[in-house]
């Protein structure tokens, strides 16, 4: 603690059971010594029971914390926070989202604590809060109201100062001029010290951290003009620029406010996902009665009842009832899906007709809804190469603007000193690189949100940039081109001492340990195998009564004497015990109805499409022929798939891999862009660059089309931003632009960029435009 008093207070709070205050409070503490108060509060968040809502454990032993950051305004803030937090021992990865005002930090709990991270944020001039949906909405609403208040003060001040400025410009009598000057100074003061305060705060933070951002030239322009005007007023002679200062502040705030609202709109997708959760739910107690509780209090194993019209509060498995569930908010598929006993349901989906009793399996940050929200936010935060280049260019541009301003001031001071100040103000204002910094992230965020609403979730920043460069698309078969709803068509008993039902139960007992879609074809079994091992791309091996049992490919099940397949028209699995063949199981799957059309659309775009399957060559050829794919490879192991992708890449190809199984993870990681299906294993979804939430392959051509449109949009935005700055600089430097005109131009330039990016959410895919168009 910062002092014994704070320690005593904190101890009393915890001992009195009042620490829940820190979990549910909605307003920050009143300022006494803000830094000390925040330090004391941050230390409490090292407690495990206070971390459940905003920290989750990762499989590799690290933790991921999600913080709300108060005070970030631009890309310079993001750079500063990411670089400062990344320098802390134990921090593995940091992403800061400007639209969401959030920081997602992966760290090792033995090397650093969450309080260290929050204090690190505080040390560079920002405030950190544990992430909560209501807290985030409150912070964004606070930012909105604060912007409106500052805008109102600037607007009223500008109107009044301009009224007096007109009197000065039209030749007011001398004995009124001094009064007008002092009244103008009085009216401009709240505009500068209140409305323009965010610019000065951001500029000071940038300078203190030795990274000048776009607010530095803006602050120099406002502060310089105000001080010079105040000095002229005190002296009783010289030019005053209170009207320009006020008008510039008003126009700049107007542009920033509209940008903020645009960012709010583009980031609405991930926030709206969290809002799908109900505020309360019905928990079934030990006596079978229901009691009202909040989703945050649910634990895995709890039983809940979801009434018709209610949202499901947690991931779970239906234990009673049958009802259609609307999953459109997550998958983009608007037709409700029937869910009955044994089916899995997802938090945030809507029960439409009948009551369902559900056993909770995942809650809070571990639900699929939370995972999708994190992936969407990651996509909005993750910067592709073009965005990083734009940030660097904007940074260089600020330095160039400051040097240019010095040169312009020196020139005019030598020739017409009475004009030097307002001309250099125009240069500083007109060339502020706001539009340049907005050109790329606004377009990327808009398209990411649009595609997510259609069921195509992008989780890595390079996807939209890389899609137009793809030359080959490789599909897995089971669960990707096919529905993945396999069924056992035939059982051939080889060991006549056992019945078909007994062999089926044994096979099902082994398959119960697999996440592959094949496992869904087998019924539930009470036979419990031990030491079960999943051999990627081959099958499963387990122990029962001291014997080694295997199911999978023939050369895996019986490696010493591999039997021939009964035929090549089905997917065949062989069950064996101690290298003795016991039974064949013939499985079959059906092609997705949209697969053929999607493959043709991809071919029409100039892409080469292949099928790589672990199934036998006959099945691969049959499915490939149905889908319209001519290059089909069967009996492909994970190593074979990986080798094929690397071979294509060595020839200069850029490959997209679409798959869904655990055995697809190596090739998903190696592909230039990887897409996992909605039925994919957790590991496959983690390694994939994008996820088809709806399982609808038609979103792939849509993704390619939107990527092309995004690339074109970014080029338009960058071209406009650079062109505007290059055009306006000589006009401002030569004295053709007044400061207020420069402010309008700069704000309009930023709004044009934002408006152009927002068009991406409305543009319909144009048919026939190929990826190289």
GROMACS .gro file of C-alpha atoms in nm, residues 532-541 663:
model
   11
  532UNK     CA    1  -0.654  -4.292  -2.485
  533UNK     CA    2  -0.418  -4.135  -2.738
  534UNK     CA    3  -0.525  -3.938  -3.045
  535UNK     CA    4  -0.277  -4.001  -3.328
  536UNK     CA    5  -0.323  -3.704  -3.556
  537UNK     CA    6  -0.454  -3.800  -3.899
  538UNK     CA    7  -0.456  -4.173  -3.815
  539UNK     CA    8  -0.701  -4.262  -3.540
  540UNK     CA    9  -0.739  -4.340  -3.169
  541UNK     CA   10  -0.566  -4.587  -2.941
  663UNK     CA   11  -0.535  -3.257  -3.772
   0.00000   0.00000   0.00000
